[in-house]
PDB file of C-alpha atoms in Angstrom:
ATOM      1  CA  UNK A 504      53.748   8.992 -30.349  1.00  0.00           C
ATOM      2  CA  UNK A 505      56.852   7.131 -31.636  1.00  0.00           C
ATOM      3  CA  UNK A 506      56.839   4.390 -28.971  1.00  0.00           C
ATOM      4  CA  UNK A 507      58.381   1.008 -29.674  1.00  0.00           C
ATOM      5  CA  UNK A 508      59.408  -2.134 -27.798  1.00  0.00           C
ATOM      6  CA  UNK A 509      62.255  -4.225 -29.196  1.00  0.00           C
ATOM      7  CA  UNK A 510      61.747  -2.578 -32.581  1.00  0.00           C
ATOM      8  CA  UNK A 511      57.961  -3.142 -32.656  1.00  0.00           C
ATOM      9  CA  UNK A 512      55.945   0.083 -32.744  1.00  0.00           C
ATOM     10  CA  UNK A 513      52.973   0.622 -30.439  1.00  0.00           C
ATOM     11  CA  UNK A 514      50.543   2.577 -32.640  1.00  0.00           C
ATOM     12  CA  UNK A 515      48.480   5.521 -31.446  1.00  0.00           C
ATOM     13  CA  UNK A 516      45.326   3.546 -32.220  1.00  0.00           C
ATOM     14  CA  UNK A 517      46.304   0.926 -29.637  1.00  0.00           C
ATOM     15  CA  UNK A 518      46.814   3.662 -27.034  1.00  0.00           C
ATOM     16  CA  UNK A 519      43.421   5.165 -27.863  1.00  0.00           C
ATOM     17  CA  UNK A 520      41.776   1.771 -27.391  1.00  0.00           C
ATOM     18  CA  UNK A 521      43.538   1.278 -24.047  1.00  0.00           C
ATOM     19  CA  UNK A 522      42.650   4.716 -22.638  1.00  0.00           C
ATOM     20  CA  UNK A 523      39.062   3.922 -21.553  1.00  0.00           C
ATOM     21  CA  UNK A 524      40.411   1.244 -19.186  1.00  0.00           C
ATOM     22  CA  UNK A 525      42.424   3.780 -17.164  1.00  0.00           C
ATOM     23  CA  UNK A 526      40.112   6.763 -16.707  1.00  0.00           C
ATOM     24  CA  UNK A 527      40.414   6.518 -12.925  1.00  0.00           C
ATOM     25  CA  UNK A 528      44.212   6.805 -13.036  1.00  0.00           C
ATOM     26  CA  UNK A 529      45.938  10.059 -12.087  1.00  0.00           C
ATOM     27  CA  UNK A 530      47.290  10.236 -15.654  1.00  0.00           C
ATOM     28  CA  UNK A 531      45.199   8.000 -17.956  1.00  0.00           C
ATOM     29  CA  UNK A 532      47.424   8.513 -21.015  1.00  0.00           C
ATOM     30  CA  UNK A 533      50.611   7.686 -19.143  1.00  0.00           C
ATOM     31  CA  UNK A 534      49.028   4.645 -17.503  1.00  0.00           C
ATOM     32  CA  UNK A 535      47.727   3.402 -20.855  1.00  0.00           C
ATOM     33  CA  UNK A 536      51.158   3.691 -22.473  1.00  0.00           C
ATOM     34  CA  UNK A 537      52.851   1.936 -19.561  1.00  0.00           C
ATOM     35  CA  UNK A 538      50.301  -0.868 -19.640  1.00  0.00           C
ATOM     36  CA  UNK A 539      50.787  -1.453 -23.370  1.00  0.00           C
ATOM     37  CA  UNK A 540      54.571  -1.354 -23.091  1.00  0.00           C
ATOM     38  CA  UNK A 541      54.592  -3.859 -20.242  1.00  0.00           C
ATOM     39  CA  UNK A 542      52.177  -6.196 -22.013  1.00  0.00           C
ATOM     40  CA  UNK A 543      54.351  -6.049 -25.123  1.00  0.00           C
ATOM     41  CA  UNK A 544      57.484  -6.797 -23.084  1.00  0.00           C
ATOM     42  CA  UNK A 545      55.767  -9.770 -21.460  1.00  0.00           C
ATOM     43  CA  UNK A 546      54.448 -11.133 -24.760  1.00  0.00           C
ATOM     44  CA  UNK A 547      57.905 -10.849 -26.319  1.00  0.00           C
ATOM     45  CA  UNK A 548      59.275 -12.870 -23.402  1.00  0.00           C
ATOM     46  CA  UNK A 549      56.509 -15.435 -23.865  1.00  0.00           C
ATOM     47  CA  UNK A 550      57.533 -15.673 -27.545  1.00  0.00           C
ATOM     48  CA  UNK A 551      61.165 -16.166 -26.583  1.00  0.00           C
ATOM     49  CA  UNK A 552      60.264 -18.974 -24.189  1.00  0.00           C
ATOM     50  CA  UNK A 553      57.752 -20.490 -26.644  1.00  0.00           C
ATOM     51  CA  UNK A 554      54.901 -20.194 -24.166  1.00  0.00           C
ATOM     52  CA  UNK A 555      51.549 -20.845 -25.803  1.00  0.00           C
ATOM     53  CA  UNK A 556      48.067 -20.022 -24.639  1.00  0.00           C
ATOM     54  CA  UNK A 557      44.549 -19.142 -25.706  1.00  0.00           C
ATOM     55  CA  UNK A 558      44.997 -15.381 -26.125  1.00  0.00           C
ATOM     56  CA  UNK A 559      47.453 -12.801 -24.798  1.00  0.00           C
ATOM     57  CA  UNK A 560      46.148 -12.797 -21.233  1.00  0.00           C
ATOM     58  CA  UNK A 561      46.447 -16.574 -20.972  1.00  0.00           C
ATOM     59  CA  UNK A 562      49.993 -16.455 -22.313  1.00  0.00           C
ATOM     60  CA  UNK A 563      50.986 -13.796 -19.766  1.00  0.00           C
ATOM     61  CA  UNK A 564      49.452 -15.843 -16.937  1.00  0.00           C
ATOM     62  CA  UNK A 565      51.332 -18.915 -18.165  1.00  0.00           C
ATOM     63  CA  UNK A 566      54.555 -16.904 -18.296  1.00  0.00           C
ATOM     64  CA  UNK A 567      54.107 -15.762 -14.703  1.00  0.00           C
ATOM     65  CA  UNK A 568      53.248 -19.298 -13.603  1.00  0.00           C
ATOM     66  CA  UNK A 569      56.446 -20.639 -15.184  1.00  0.00           C
ATOM     67  CA  UNK A 570      58.902 -17.871 -14.314  1.00  0.00           C
ATOM     68  CA  UNK A 571      57.661 -16.387 -11.021  1.00  0.00           C
ATOM     69  CA  UNK A 572      57.838 -18.694  -8.023  1.00  0.00           C
ATOM     70  CA  UNK A 573      57.322 -17.717  -4.395  1.00  0.00           C
ATOM     71  CA  UNK A 574      57.334 -19.959  -1.308  1.00  0.00           C
ATOM     72  CA  UNK A 575      54.131 -20.433   0.660  1.00  0.00           C
ATOM     73  CA  UNK A 576      53.904 -18.519   3.935  1.00  0.00           C
ATOM     74  CA  UNK A 577      54.685 -20.999   6.716  1.00  0.00           C
ATOM     75  CA  UNK A 578      52.937 -21.108  10.089  1.00  0.00           C
ATOM     76  CA  UNK A 579      55.704 -19.232  11.918  1.00  0.00           C
ATOM     77  CA  UNK A 580      55.527 -16.302   9.491  1.00  0.00           C
ATOM     78  CA  UNK A 581      51.734 -16.265   9.743  1.00  0.00           C
ATOM     79  CA  UNK A 582      51.889 -16.310  13.546  1.00  0.00           C
ATOM     80  CA  UNK A 583      54.295 -13.359  13.561  1.00  0.00           C
ATOM     81  CA  UNK A 584      51.983 -11.391  11.290  1.00  0.00           C
ATOM     82  CA  UNK A 585      49.038 -12.262  13.583  1.00  0.00           C
ATOM     83  CA  UNK A 586      50.897 -11.049  16.692  1.00  0.00           C
ATOM     84  CA  UNK A 587      52.046  -7.823  15.040  1.00  0.00           C
ATOM     85  CA  UNK A 588      48.643  -6.887  13.552  1.00  0.00           C
ATOM     86  CA  UNK A 589      46.107  -7.446  16.368  1.00  0.00           C
ATOM     87  CA  UNK A 590      43.765  -4.739  15.068  1.00  0.00           C
ATOM     88  CA  UNK A 591      43.206  -6.746  11.881  1.00  0.00           C
ATOM     89  CA  UNK A 592      41.824  -9.673  13.842  1.00  0.00           C
ATOM     90  CA  UNK A 593      39.686  -7.944  16.451  1.00  0.00           C
ATOM     91  CA  UNK A 594      35.947  -8.528  16.227  1.00  0.00           C
ATOM     92  CA  UNK A 595      33.423  -6.126  17.766  1.00  0.00           C
ATOM     93  CA  UNK A 596      35.880  -3.293  18.441  1.00  0.00           C
ATOM     94  CA  UNK A 597      34.315   0.162  18.137  1.00  0.00           C
ATOM     95  CA  UNK A 598      34.668   3.716  19.376  1.00  0.00           C
ATOM     96  CA  UNK A 599      32.209   6.538  19.822  1.00  0.00           C
ATOM     97  CA  UNK A 600      33.935   9.737  18.765  1.00  0.00           C
ATOM     98  CA  UNK A 601      33.266  13.390  18.055  1.00  0.00           C
ATOM     99  CA  UNK A 602      35.225  15.982  16.143  1.00  0.00           C
ATOM    100  CA  UNK A 603      35.358  19.572  14.997  1.00  0.00           C
ATOM    101  CA  UNK A 604      36.378  19.928  11.343  1.00  0.00           C
ATOM    102  CA  UNK A 605      38.096  23.000   9.945  1.00  0.00           C
ATOM    103  CA  UNK A 606      37.735  22.398   6.208  1.00  0.00           C
ATOM    104  CA  UNK A 607      40.275  23.696   3.691  1.00  0.00           C
ATOM    105  CA  UNK A 608      38.808  25.889   0.936  1.00  0.00           C
ATOM    106  CA  UNK A 609      40.291  28.497  -1.444  1.00  0.00           C
ATOM    107  CA  UNK A 610      39.032  31.206   0.906  1.00  0.00           C
ATOM    108  CA  UNK A 611      40.309  29.417   4.027  1.00  0.00           C
ATOM    109  CA  UNK A 612      43.997  28.524   3.578  1.00  0.00           C
ATOM    110  CA  UNK A 613      45.676  25.978   5.822  1.00  0.00           C
ATOM    111  CA  UNK A 614      47.538  28.474   8.004  1.00  0.00           C
ATOM    112  CA  UNK A 615      44.369  30.427   8.801  1.00  0.00           C
ATOM    113  CA  UNK A 616      42.570  27.172   9.644  1.00  0.00           C
ATOM    114  CA  UNK A 617      45.455  26.040  11.823  1.00  0.00           C
ATOM    115  CA  UNK A 618      45.421  29.316  13.751  1.00  0.00           C
ATOM    116  CA  UNK A 619      41.667  29.027  14.359  1.00  0.00           C
ATOM    117  CA  UNK A 620      41.881  25.340  15.199  1.00  0.00           C
ATOM    118  CA  UNK A 621      44.695  25.840  17.704  1.00  0.00           C
ATOM    119  CA  UNK A 622      42.696  28.581  19.418  1.00  0.00           C
ATOM    120  CA  UNK A 623      39.614  26.347  19.719  1.00  0.00           C
ATOM    121  CA  UNK A 624      41.743  23.426  20.931  1.00  0.00           C
ATOM    122  CA  UNK A 625      43.337  25.642  23.580  1.00  0.00           C
ATOM    123  CA  UNK A 626      39.875  26.671  24.776  1.00  0.00           C
ATOM    124  CA  UNK A 627      38.790  23.018  24.997  1.00  0.00           C
ATOM    125  CA  UNK A 628      41.814  22.097  27.084  1.00  0.00           C
ATOM    126  CA  UNK A 629      40.591  24.586  29.682  1.00  0.00           C
ATOM    127  CA  UNK A 630      36.845  24.090  29.179  1.00  0.00           C
ATOM    128  CA  UNK A 631      36.257  20.577  27.727  1.00  0.00           C
ATOM    129  CA  UNK A 632      32.552  20.887  28.506  1.00  0.00           C
ATOM    130  CA  UNK A 633      32.269  23.397  25.621  1.00  0.00           C
ATOM    131  CA  UNK A 634      33.021  20.772  22.928  1.00  0.00           C
ATOM    132  CA  UNK A 635      29.438  20.475  21.612  1.00  0.00           C
ATOM    133  CA  UNK A 636      28.959  24.243  21.693  1.00  0.00           C
ATOM    134  CA  UNK A 637      32.185  24.925  19.763  1.00  0.00           C
ATOM    135  CA  UNK A 638      31.457  22.120  17.294  1.00  0.00           C
ATOM    136  CA  UNK A 639      28.144  23.759  16.424  1.00  0.00           C
ATOM    137  CA  UNK A 640      29.895  27.108  16.017  1.00  0.00           C
ATOM    138  CA  UNK A 641      33.027  26.105  14.095  1.00  0.00           C
ATOM    139  CA  UNK A 642      32.734  22.654  12.519  1.00  0.00           C
ATOM    140  CA  UNK A 643      32.396  22.410   8.731  1.00  0.00           C
ATOM    141  CA  UNK A 644      31.057  18.851   9.080  1.00  0.00           C
ATOM    142  CA  UNK A 645      27.341  18.018   9.169  1.00  0.00           C
ATOM    143  CA  UNK A 646      28.019  16.427  12.556  1.00  0.00           C
ATOM    144  CA  UNK A 647      28.500  19.924  13.954  1.00  0.00           C
ATOM    145  CA  UNK A 648      24.739  20.247  14.330  1.00  0.00           C
ATOM    146  CA  UNK A 649      24.831  17.406  16.879  1.00  0.00           C
ATOM    147  CA  UNK A 650      27.853  18.648  18.755  1.00  0.00           C
ATOM    148  CA  UNK A 651      30.376  16.949  16.487  1.00  0.00           C
ATOM    149  CA  UNK A 652      29.155  13.451  17.374  1.00  0.00           C
ATOM    150  CA  UNK A 653      30.142  10.857  14.737  1.00  0.00           C
ATOM    151  CA  UNK A 654      28.376   7.996  16.489  1.00  0.00           C
ATOM    152  CA  UNK A 655      29.871   4.526  16.766  1.00  0.00           C
ATOM    153  CA  UNK A 656      32.774   3.806  14.423  1.00  0.00           C
ATOM    154  CA  UNK A 657      34.335   0.510  13.430  1.00  0.00           C
ATOM    155  CA  UNK A 658      37.621   0.067  11.581  1.00  0.00           C
ATOM    156  CA  UNK A 659      37.429   0.859   7.877  1.00  0.00           C
ATOM    157  CA  UNK A 660      34.735   3.535   8.174  1.00  0.00           C
ATOM    158  CA  UNK A 661      37.026   6.571   8.169  1.00  0.00           C
ATOM    159  CA  UNK A 662      40.214   7.674   6.423  1.00  0.00           C
ATOM    160  CA  UNK A 663      43.285   5.803   7.745  1.00  0.00           C
ATOM    161  CA  UNK A 664      44.849   8.685   9.673  1.00  0.00           C
ATOM    162  CA  UNK A 665      41.565   9.448  11.474  1.00  0.00           C
ATOM    163  CA  UNK A 666      41.055   5.751  12.246  1.00  0.00           C
ATOM    164  CA  UNK A 667      44.577   5.394  13.616  1.00  0.00           C
ATOM    165  CA  UNK A 668      43.979   8.260  16.030  1.00  0.00           C
ATOM    166  CA  UNK A 669      40.517   7.375  17.347  1.00  0.00           C
ATOM    167  CA  UNK A 670      41.408   3.724  17.894  1.00  0.00           C
ATOM    168  CA  UNK A 671      44.510   4.783  19.836  1.00  0.00           C
ATOM    169  CA  UNK A 672      43.018   7.488  22.074  1.00  0.00           C
ATOM    170  CA  UNK A 673      41.868   6.407  25.551  1.00  0.00           C
ATOM    171  CA  UNK A 674      38.204   6.789  26.397  1.00  0.00           C
ATOM    172  CA  UNK A 675      37.260  10.381  27.213  1.00  0.00           C
ATOM    173  CA  UNK A 676      40.561  11.813  25.983  1.00  0.00           C
ATOM    174  CA  UNK A 677      40.885  14.854  23.740  1.00  0.00           C
ATOM    175  CA  UNK A 678      43.663  14.573  21.125  1.00  0.00           C
ATOM    176  CA  UNK A 679      46.509  16.857  22.171  1.00  0.00           C
ATOM    177  CA  UNK A 680      47.016  18.266  18.688  1.00  0.00           C
ATOM    178  CA  UNK A 681      45.119  18.959  15.482  1.00  0.00           C
ATOM    179  CA  UNK A 682      44.792  16.012  13.094  1.00  0.00           C
ATOM    180  CA  UNK A 683      45.328  16.784   9.412  1.00  0.00           C
ATOM    181  CA  UNK A 684      43.501  14.719   6.775  1.00  0.00           C
ATOM    182  CA  UNK A 685      42.489  15.385   3.183  1.00  0.00           C
ATOM    183  CA  UNK A 686      39.302  16.975   4.549  1.00  0.00           C
ATOM    184  CA  UNK A 687      41.113  19.570   6.643  1.00  0.00           C
ATOM    185  CA  UNK A 688      42.070  19.852  10.310  1.00  0.00           C
ATOM    186  CA  UNK A 689      40.233  18.033  13.087  1.00  0.00           C
ATOM    187  CA  UNK A 690      39.905  18.336  16.828  1.00  0.00           C
ATOM    188  CA  UNK A 691      39.126  14.784  17.957  1.00  0.00           C
ATOM    189  CA  UNK A 692      37.789  13.260  21.158  1.00  0.00           C
ATOM    190  CA  UNK A 693      36.899   9.654  21.953  1.00  0.00           C
ATOM    191  CA  UNK A 694      33.763   9.501  24.069  1.00  0.00           C
ATOM    192  CA  UNK A 695      33.517   5.722  24.565  1.00  0.00           C
ATOM    193  CA  UNK A 696      35.419   2.578  23.622  1.00  0.00           C
ATOM    194  CA  UNK A 697      34.411  -1.071  23.218  1.00  0.00           C
ATOM    195  CA  UNK A 698      37.543  -3.214  23.087  1.00  0.00           C
ATOM    196  CA  UNK A 699      36.213  -6.166  21.116  1.00  0.00           C
ATOM    197  CA  UNK A 700      37.744  -9.651  21.077  1.00  0.00           C
ATOM    198  CA  UNK A 701      40.727 -11.087  19.230  1.00  0.00           C
ATOM    199  CA  UNK A 702      39.759 -13.805  16.738  1.00  0.00           C
ATOM    200  CA  UNK A 703      41.753 -17.009  17.463  1.00  0.00           C
ATOM    201  CA  UNK A 704      44.811 -17.598  15.265  1.00  0.00           C
ATOM    202  CA  UNK A 705      43.529 -20.949  13.999  1.00  0.00           C
ATOM    203  CA  UNK A 706      40.405 -19.238  12.630  1.00  0.00           C
ATOM    204  CA  UNK A 707      42.406 -16.798  10.487  1.00  0.00           C
ATOM    205  CA  UNK A 708      45.604 -18.753   9.739  1.00  0.00           C
ATOM    206  CA  UNK A 709      44.545 -19.678   6.195  1.00  0.00           C
ATOM    207  CA  UNK A 710      43.435 -16.095   5.493  1.00  0.00           C
ATOM    208  CA  UNK A 711      46.809 -14.749   6.683  1.00  0.00           C
ATOM    209  CA  UNK A 712      48.733 -17.290   4.595  1.00  0.00           C
ATOM    210  CA  UNK A 713      46.743 -16.298   1.507  1.00  0.00           C
ATOM    211  CA  UNK A 714      47.324 -12.591   2.160  1.00  0.00           C
ATOM    212  CA  UNK A 715      51.078 -13.005   2.680  1.00  0.00           C
ATOM    213  CA  UNK A 716      51.406 -15.256  -0.382  1.00  0.00           C
ATOM    214  CA  UNK A 717      49.630 -12.679  -2.564  1.00  0.00           C
ATOM    215  CA  UNK A 718      51.919  -9.937  -1.253  1.00  0.00           C
ATOM    216  CA  UNK A 719      55.015 -12.041  -1.940  1.00  0.00           C
ATOM    217  CA  UNK A 720      53.771 -12.902  -5.433  1.00  0.00           C
ATOM    218  CA  UNK A 721      53.101  -9.250  -6.274  1.00  0.00           C
ATOM    219  CA  UNK A 722      56.596  -8.278  -5.116  1.00  0.00           C
ATOM    220  CA  UNK A 723      58.122 -11.094  -7.164  1.00  0.00           C
ATOM    221  CA  UNK A 724      56.162 -10.122 -10.286  1.00  0.00           C
ATOM    222  CA  UNK A 725      57.185  -6.490  -9.829  1.00  0.00           C
ATOM    223  CA  UNK A 726      60.860  -7.522  -9.664  1.00  0.00           C
ATOM    224  CA  UNK A 727      60.444  -9.791 -12.682  1.00  0.00           C
ATOM    225  CA  UNK A 728      58.890  -6.945 -14.692  1.00  0.00           C
ATOM    226  CA  UNK A 729      61.768  -4.667 -13.752  1.00  0.00           C
ATOM    227  CA  UNK A 730      64.254  -7.264 -15.027  1.00  0.00           C
ATOM    228  CA  UNK A 731      62.396  -7.657 -18.333  1.00  0.00           C
ATOM    229  CA  UNK A 732      62.031  -3.894 -18.796  1.00  0.00           C
ATOM    230  CA  UNK A 733      65.749  -3.470 -18.103  1.00  0.00           C
ATOM    231  CA  UNK A 734      66.595  -5.974 -20.867  1.00  0.00           C
ATOM    232  CA  UNK A 735      64.119  -4.614 -23.425  1.00  0.00           C
ATOM    233  CA  UNK A 736      64.835  -1.920 -25.997  1.00  0.00           C
ATOM    234  CA  UNK A 737      62.084   0.587 -25.191  1.00  0.00           C
ATOM    235  CA  UNK A 738      61.980   3.784 -27.212  1.00  0.00           C
ATOM    236  CA  UNK A 739      59.789   6.866 -26.840  1.00  0.00           C
ATOM    237  CA  UNK A 740      58.858   6.448 -23.173  1.00  0.00           C
ATOM    238  CA  UNK A 741      60.619   5.995 -19.852  1.00  0.00           C
ATOM    239  CA  UNK A 742      59.055   3.550 -17.425  1.00  0.00           C
ATOM    240  CA  UNK A 743      59.449   4.836 -13.865  1.00  0.00           C
ATOM    241  CA  UNK A 744      58.540   1.423 -12.506  1.00  0.00           C
ATOM    242  CA  UNK A 745      56.558  -1.651 -13.308  1.00  0.00           C
ATOM    243  CA  UNK A 746      53.376  -0.587 -11.525  1.00  0.00           C
ATOM    244  CA  UNK A 747      50.499  -1.840 -13.601  1.00  0.00           C
ATOM    245  CA  UNK A 748      47.039  -3.364 -13.278  1.00  0.00           C
ATOM    246  CA  UNK A 749      48.661  -6.505 -14.678  1.00  0.00           C
ATOM    247  CA  UNK A 750      49.965  -7.275 -11.213  1.00  0.00           C
ATOM    248  CA  UNK A 751      47.385  -5.718  -8.895  1.00  0.00           C
TER     249      UNK A 751
END
């Protein structure tokens, strides 16, 4: 493929060997090339700084340990995070919800679904008691057979946009507009809510500090990679960023 880093070629055989590790990526070939280029850049920097280690991975870890430093998250920062993210630290919170799903398919384009969904939603605003009946008639979800009932939901069980809506809606309320997710369009109603209890700050302070420190370290590594890539002579490929499993 004619790819080189600082004059050192990355052979096609190396890319072929890397490919199996990235089959879940949106573009496995591109991800494999980026990974190899970044590893090569990092190993060249380790050479320049005379960083030794038992194998390439150990040398890269030693390089990060020496060159990437981030401060620990102090108690004030952790407390701010705790106050601003109460849903993360609520135990026992759940909702009972129901929905009507209008699923996107090649034969049912989005605009047709939206037109149908808006008509059903308008009917429910006038006759909310028809929810179960209309769910059985229109919903493309298996829950339609039980009136759209999804049962009791806790955080993390549904896609983020659905979760954000059902945990925000008051008990008994029908969402005032269609919700779009990767599954299609939804009419959503919360039947019952259980508020749950906030876990005390002292019980989660160490967990928050660890989370914030990992985030800060990942940002710092990303910036460090961008600096190294900017200094390197990379031919045959353009790196759009330093996103890589090396720093996940």
